[in-house]
Short mmCIF file of N, CA and C in Angstrom, two decimals:
data_model
loop_
_atom_site.label_atom_id
_atom_site.label_comp_id
_atom_site.label_asym_id
_atom_site.label_seq_id
_atom_site.Cartn_x
_atom_site.Cartn_y
_atom_site.Cartn_z
N MET A 977 0.86 -1.18 0.00
CA MET A 977 0.00 0.00 0.00
C MET A 977 0.90 1.24 0.00
N SER A 978 0.60 2.21 -0.85
CA SER A 978 1.43 3.40 -0.93
C SER A 978 1.05 4.39 0.17
N VAL A 979 1.95 5.31 0.43
CA VAL A 979 1.75 6.30 1.48
C VAL A 979 0.59 7.21 1.11
N GLY A 980 -0.28 7.46 2.06
CA GLY A 980 -1.39 8.39 1.84
C GLY A 980 -2.67 7.74 1.37
N THR A 981 -2.62 6.42 1.05
CA THR A 981 -3.84 5.78 0.62
C THR A 981 -4.63 5.20 1.78
N ASP A 982 -3.99 5.03 2.92
CA ASP A 982 -4.66 4.51 4.11
C ASP A 982 -5.42 5.65 4.78
N PRO A 983 -6.76 5.56 4.87
CA PRO A 983 -7.54 6.66 5.47
C PRO A 983 -7.10 7.00 6.88
N GLY A 984 -6.59 6.03 7.64
CA GLY A 984 -6.16 6.30 9.00
C GLY A 984 -4.86 7.06 9.07
N SER A 985 -4.09 7.07 7.96
CA SER A 985 -2.79 7.74 7.99
C SER A 985 -2.87 9.20 7.56
N GLU A 986 -4.00 9.63 7.05
CA GLU A 986 -4.13 11.02 6.60
C GLU A 986 -4.27 11.95 7.79
N HIS A 987 -3.62 13.09 7.71
CA HIS A 987 -3.68 14.09 8.78
C HIS A 987 -4.36 15.34 8.24
N PRO A 988 -5.63 15.54 8.55
CA PRO A 988 -6.36 16.69 8.01
C PRO A 988 -5.70 18.03 8.32
N ALA A 989 -5.00 18.12 9.46
CA ALA A 989 -4.38 19.40 9.82
C ALA A 989 -3.23 19.74 8.88
N THR A 990 -2.60 18.74 8.26
CA THR A 990 -1.47 19.00 7.38
C THR A 990 -1.87 19.00 5.91
N GLU A 991 -3.11 18.72 5.60
CA GLU A 991 -3.58 18.72 4.22
C GLU A 991 -3.58 20.17 3.70
N PRO A 992 -3.11 20.38 2.45
CA PRO A 992 -3.18 21.74 1.90
C PRO A 992 -4.63 22.15 1.68
N LYS A 993 -4.91 23.39 1.94
CA LYS A 993 -6.28 23.90 1.79
C LYS A 993 -6.51 24.23 0.31
N ALA A 994 -7.58 23.71 -0.24
CA ALA A 994 -7.90 23.98 -1.64
C ALA A 994 -8.36 25.42 -1.79
N GLU A 995 -7.78 26.11 -2.77
CA GLU A 995 -8.20 27.49 -2.98
C GLU A 995 -9.40 27.51 -3.92
N THR A 996 -10.22 28.52 -3.76
CA THR A 996 -11.40 28.68 -4.61
C THR A 996 -10.96 29.31 -5.92
N LEU A 997 -11.22 28.62 -7.01
CA LEU A 997 -10.85 29.09 -8.34
C LEU A 997 -12.09 29.44 -9.13
N LEU A 998 -12.04 30.58 -9.82
CA LEU A 998 -13.16 31.04 -10.63
C LEU A 998 -12.79 31.03 -12.11
N THR A 999 -13.76 30.71 -12.96
CA THR A 999 -13.55 30.83 -14.40
C THR A 999 -13.53 32.31 -14.76
N ARG A 1000 -13.22 32.62 -16.00
CA ARG A 1000 -13.22 34.03 -16.41
C ARG A 1000 -14.60 34.65 -16.25
N ALA A 1001 -15.63 33.92 -16.61
CA ALA A 1001 -16.99 34.45 -16.48
C ALA A 1001 -17.32 34.71 -15.02
N GLU A 1002 -16.95 33.77 -14.14
CA GLU A 1002 -17.21 33.94 -12.71
C GLU A 1002 -16.36 35.07 -12.13
N ALA A 1003 -15.12 35.19 -12.60
CA ALA A 1003 -14.24 36.27 -12.13
C ALA A 1003 -14.80 37.63 -12.54
N SER A 1004 -15.37 37.70 -13.73
CA SER A 1004 -15.98 38.94 -14.20
C SER A 1004 -17.13 39.35 -13.29
N ILE A 1005 -17.96 38.40 -12.92
CA ILE A 1005 -19.09 38.68 -12.02
C ILE A 1005 -18.58 39.07 -10.63
N TYR A 1006 -17.56 38.38 -10.15
CA TYR A 1006 -16.98 38.69 -8.84
C TYR A 1006 -16.44 40.12 -8.82
N LEU A 1007 -15.69 40.49 -9.86
CA LEU A 1007 -15.12 41.84 -9.92
C LEU A 1007 -16.21 42.90 -10.03
N GLU A 1008 -17.28 42.59 -10.75
CA GLU A 1008 -18.38 43.55 -10.86
C GLU A 1008 -18.98 43.83 -9.48
N GLY A 1009 -19.02 42.81 -8.63
CA GLY A 1009 -19.49 43.00 -7.26
C GLY A 1009 -18.59 43.90 -6.44
N LYS A 1010 -17.33 44.04 -6.88
CA LYS A 1010 -16.36 44.93 -6.22
C LYS A 1010 -16.33 46.31 -6.88
N GLY A 1011 -17.16 46.51 -7.91
CA GLY A 1011 -17.22 47.80 -8.58
C GLY A 1011 -16.29 47.91 -9.78
N ILE A 1012 -15.72 46.78 -10.22
CA ILE A 1012 -14.80 46.78 -11.36
C ILE A 1012 -15.46 45.99 -12.48
N ARG A 1013 -15.79 46.68 -13.57
CA ARG A 1013 -16.49 46.02 -14.67
C ARG A 1013 -15.47 45.59 -15.72
N MET A 1014 -15.25 44.28 -15.81
CA MET A 1014 -14.37 43.69 -16.82
C MET A 1014 -15.05 42.46 -17.38
N LYS A 1015 -15.35 42.48 -18.66
CA LYS A 1015 -15.95 41.34 -19.32
C LYS A 1015 -14.92 40.21 -19.38
N PRO A 1016 -15.39 38.97 -19.53
CA PRO A 1016 -14.46 37.85 -19.68
C PRO A 1016 -13.47 38.05 -20.83
N THR A 1017 -13.93 38.65 -21.93
CA THR A 1017 -13.02 38.90 -23.06
C THR A 1017 -11.96 39.93 -22.70
N THR A 1018 -12.31 40.90 -21.85
CA THR A 1018 -11.33 41.89 -21.40
C THR A 1018 -10.31 41.24 -20.49
N LEU A 1019 -10.75 40.33 -19.62
CA LEU A 1019 -9.82 39.59 -18.77
C LEU A 1019 -8.85 38.77 -19.63
N ALA A 1020 -9.37 38.14 -20.68
CA ALA A 1020 -8.53 37.35 -21.58
C ALA A 1020 -7.51 38.24 -22.28
N ARG A 1021 -7.93 39.40 -22.75
CA ARG A 1021 -7.03 40.32 -23.43
C ARG A 1021 -5.96 40.85 -22.47
N ALA A 1022 -6.37 41.18 -21.26
CA ALA A 1022 -5.41 41.69 -20.27
C ALA A 1022 -4.35 40.62 -19.96
N TYR A 1023 -4.75 39.36 -19.90
CA TYR A 1023 -3.79 38.29 -19.64
C TYR A 1023 -2.85 38.11 -20.83
N SER A 1024 -3.41 38.06 -22.04
CA SER A 1024 -2.59 37.77 -23.22
C SER A 1024 -1.64 38.91 -23.57
N THR A 1025 -2.01 40.13 -23.25
CA THR A 1025 -1.13 41.26 -23.55
C THR A 1025 -0.28 41.69 -22.36
N GLY A 1026 -0.55 41.13 -21.19
CA GLY A 1026 0.22 41.51 -19.99
C GLY A 1026 -0.04 42.94 -19.58
N SER A 1027 -1.28 43.39 -19.75
CA SER A 1027 -1.59 44.80 -19.50
C SER A 1027 -2.19 45.07 -18.12
N GLY A 1028 -1.76 44.33 -17.12
CA GLY A 1028 -2.15 44.67 -15.76
C GLY A 1028 -3.46 44.11 -15.27
N GLY A 1029 -3.92 43.02 -15.82
CA GLY A 1029 -5.14 42.38 -15.33
C GLY A 1029 -4.83 41.56 -14.08
N PRO A 1030 -5.85 40.95 -13.52
CA PRO A 1030 -5.64 40.13 -12.33
C PRO A 1030 -4.85 38.86 -12.66
N PRO A 1031 -4.07 38.37 -11.71
CA PRO A 1031 -3.31 37.14 -11.97
C PRO A 1031 -4.23 35.92 -12.00
N CYS A 1032 -3.82 34.91 -12.78
CA CYS A 1032 -4.61 33.69 -12.85
C CYS A 1032 -3.69 32.48 -12.89
N ARG A 1033 -4.26 31.33 -12.64
CA ARG A 1033 -3.56 30.05 -12.74
C ARG A 1033 -4.17 29.29 -13.91
N HIS A 1034 -3.41 28.37 -14.45
CA HIS A 1034 -3.94 27.55 -15.53
C HIS A 1034 -3.96 26.09 -15.10
N ILE A 1035 -5.05 25.44 -15.38
CA ILE A 1035 -5.15 24.00 -15.22
C ILE A 1035 -5.32 23.48 -16.64
N ARG A 1036 -4.29 22.79 -17.07
CA ARG A 1036 -4.13 22.42 -18.48
C ARG A 1036 -4.09 23.72 -19.27
N ASN A 1037 -5.04 23.99 -20.12
CA ASN A 1037 -5.02 25.23 -20.90
C ASN A 1037 -6.12 26.19 -20.49
N LYS A 1038 -6.80 25.90 -19.39
CA LYS A 1038 -7.92 26.74 -18.99
C LYS A 1038 -7.53 27.64 -17.82
N PRO A 1039 -7.78 28.96 -17.95
CA PRO A 1039 -7.42 29.88 -16.88
C PRO A 1039 -8.44 29.88 -15.74
N PHE A 1040 -7.94 29.97 -14.53
CA PHE A 1040 -8.77 30.09 -13.34
C PHE A 1040 -8.20 31.18 -12.46
N TYR A 1041 -9.07 31.94 -11.84
CA TYR A 1041 -8.68 33.06 -11.00
C TYR A 1041 -8.90 32.72 -9.53
N PRO A 1042 -7.82 32.62 -8.73
CA PRO A 1042 -7.99 32.39 -7.29
C PRO A 1042 -8.67 33.59 -6.64
N VAL A 1043 -9.67 33.34 -5.82
CA VAL A 1043 -10.45 34.41 -5.20
C VAL A 1043 -9.57 35.34 -4.37
N ASP A 1044 -8.62 34.79 -3.61
CA ASP A 1044 -7.78 35.65 -2.77
C ASP A 1044 -6.93 36.59 -3.62
N LEU A 1045 -6.42 36.14 -4.77
CA LEU A 1045 -5.64 37.02 -5.65
C LEU A 1045 -6.54 38.05 -6.33
N LEU A 1046 -7.76 37.64 -6.69
CA LEU A 1046 -8.71 38.60 -7.28
C LEU A 1046 -9.03 39.71 -6.28
N GLU A 1047 -9.25 39.34 -5.03
CA GLU A 1047 -9.57 40.32 -3.98
C GLU A 1047 -8.42 41.31 -3.81
N THR A 1048 -7.21 40.80 -3.73
CA THR A 1048 -6.03 41.66 -3.57
C THR A 1048 -5.88 42.59 -4.76
N TRP A 1049 -6.05 42.05 -5.98
CA TRP A 1049 -5.92 42.86 -7.18
C TRP A 1049 -7.01 43.93 -7.23
N ALA A 1050 -8.24 43.56 -6.89
CA ALA A 1050 -9.36 44.51 -6.92
C ALA A 1050 -9.12 45.65 -5.93
N GLN A 1051 -8.64 45.34 -4.73
CA GLN A 1051 -8.36 46.39 -3.75
C GLN A 1051 -7.28 47.35 -4.25
N ALA A 1052 -6.31 46.83 -4.98
CA ALA A 1052 -5.24 47.67 -5.51
C ALA A 1052 -5.74 48.61 -6.61
N GLN A 1053 -6.87 48.28 -7.24
CA GLN A 1053 -7.40 49.10 -8.32
C GLN A 1053 -8.21 50.29 -7.82
N ILE A 1054 -8.67 50.21 -6.59
CA ILE A 1054 -9.55 51.25 -6.05
C ILE A 1054 -8.71 52.32 -5.37
N THR A 1055 -8.88 53.55 -5.80
CA THR A 1055 -8.08 54.65 -5.27
C THR A 1055 -8.80 55.34 -4.11
N ALA A 1056 -8.06 56.17 -3.42
CA ALA A 1056 -8.63 56.99 -2.36
C ALA A 1056 -9.47 58.10 -3.01
N PRO A 1057 -10.47 58.62 -2.31
CA PRO A 1057 -11.27 59.71 -2.86
C PRO A 1057 -10.40 60.94 -3.13
N ALA A 1058 -10.66 61.61 -4.24
CA ALA A 1058 -9.91 62.81 -4.60
C ALA A 1058 -10.88 63.86 -5.14
N ALA A 1059 -10.61 65.10 -4.84
CA ALA A 1059 -11.49 66.20 -5.27
C ALA A 1059 -11.16 66.69 -6.68
N SER A 1060 -9.97 66.37 -7.19
CA SER A 1060 -9.58 66.83 -8.53
C SER A 1060 -8.56 65.85 -9.12
N SER A 1061 -8.35 65.98 -10.42
CA SER A 1061 -7.37 65.10 -11.07
C SER A 1061 -5.95 65.40 -10.58
N SER A 1062 -5.65 66.66 -10.27
CA SER A 1062 -4.31 66.97 -9.78
C SER A 1062 -4.09 66.36 -8.39
N GLU A 1063 -5.13 66.34 -7.56
CA GLU A 1063 -5.02 65.70 -6.25
C GLU A 1063 -4.83 64.19 -6.43
N ARG A 1064 -5.53 63.61 -7.37
CA ARG A 1064 -5.40 62.17 -7.63
C ARG A 1064 -3.98 61.84 -8.08
N GLN A 1065 -3.42 62.66 -8.95
CA GLN A 1065 -2.04 62.45 -9.40
C GLN A 1065 -1.06 62.56 -8.23
N ARG A 1066 -1.30 63.51 -7.36
CA ARG A 1066 -0.43 63.68 -6.19
C ARG A 1066 -0.51 62.44 -5.29
N LEU A 1067 -1.72 61.93 -5.07
CA LEU A 1067 -1.90 60.74 -4.25
C LEU A 1067 -1.20 59.52 -4.88
N ARG A 1068 -1.26 59.41 -6.20
CA ARG A 1068 -0.59 58.30 -6.88
C ARG A 1068 0.92 58.41 -6.73
N ARG A 1069 1.46 59.61 -6.88
CA ARG A 1069 2.91 59.80 -6.70
C ARG A 1069 3.34 59.42 -5.30
N GLU A 1070 2.57 59.86 -4.30
CA GLU A 1070 2.90 59.54 -2.91
C GLU A 1070 2.84 58.04 -2.66
N ALA A 1071 1.86 57.36 -3.24
CA ALA A 1071 1.74 55.91 -3.07
C ALA A 1071 2.92 55.19 -3.70
N ARG A 1072 3.34 55.66 -4.88
CA ARG A 1072 4.51 55.05 -5.54
C ARG A 1072 5.77 55.25 -4.72
N ARG A 1073 5.92 56.42 -4.13
CA ARG A 1073 7.08 56.68 -3.27
C ARG A 1073 7.10 55.75 -2.07
N ARG A 1074 5.92 55.57 -1.46
CA ARG A 1074 5.82 54.65 -0.31
C ARG A 1074 6.19 53.23 -0.72
N GLU A 1075 5.71 52.80 -1.89
CA GLU A 1075 6.03 51.45 -2.38
C GLU A 1075 7.52 51.29 -2.62
N ALA A 1076 8.13 52.30 -3.22
CA ALA A 1076 9.55 52.24 -3.53
C ALA A 1076 10.40 52.24 -2.25
N ALA A 1077 9.93 52.92 -1.23
CA ALA A 1077 10.67 53.00 0.03
C ALA A 1077 10.60 51.70 0.83
N SER A 1078 9.56 50.92 0.60
CA SER A 1078 9.41 49.67 1.39
C SER A 1078 10.03 48.48 0.73
#
């Protein structure tokens, strides 16, 4: 008998936790709930061109989006409230400086 096939030998505490994976269509709906509207085709284009879309994993040739990575990416897309475009630019510069310093 190989290791791990005996039900009594499995240790649930050491088992890796399965992450929740979403298809592109499901990821699109999830992001819309966060206020970010991206169609599945836009997600596909962002991945293929490397233009800053959310990260995904592939199982065989099919892309899946881990919910925890989608959440992190969505939070990074939402900016602080700003009263003008110049204030928004200033806030972006300050955020970049903080990132570079850390």
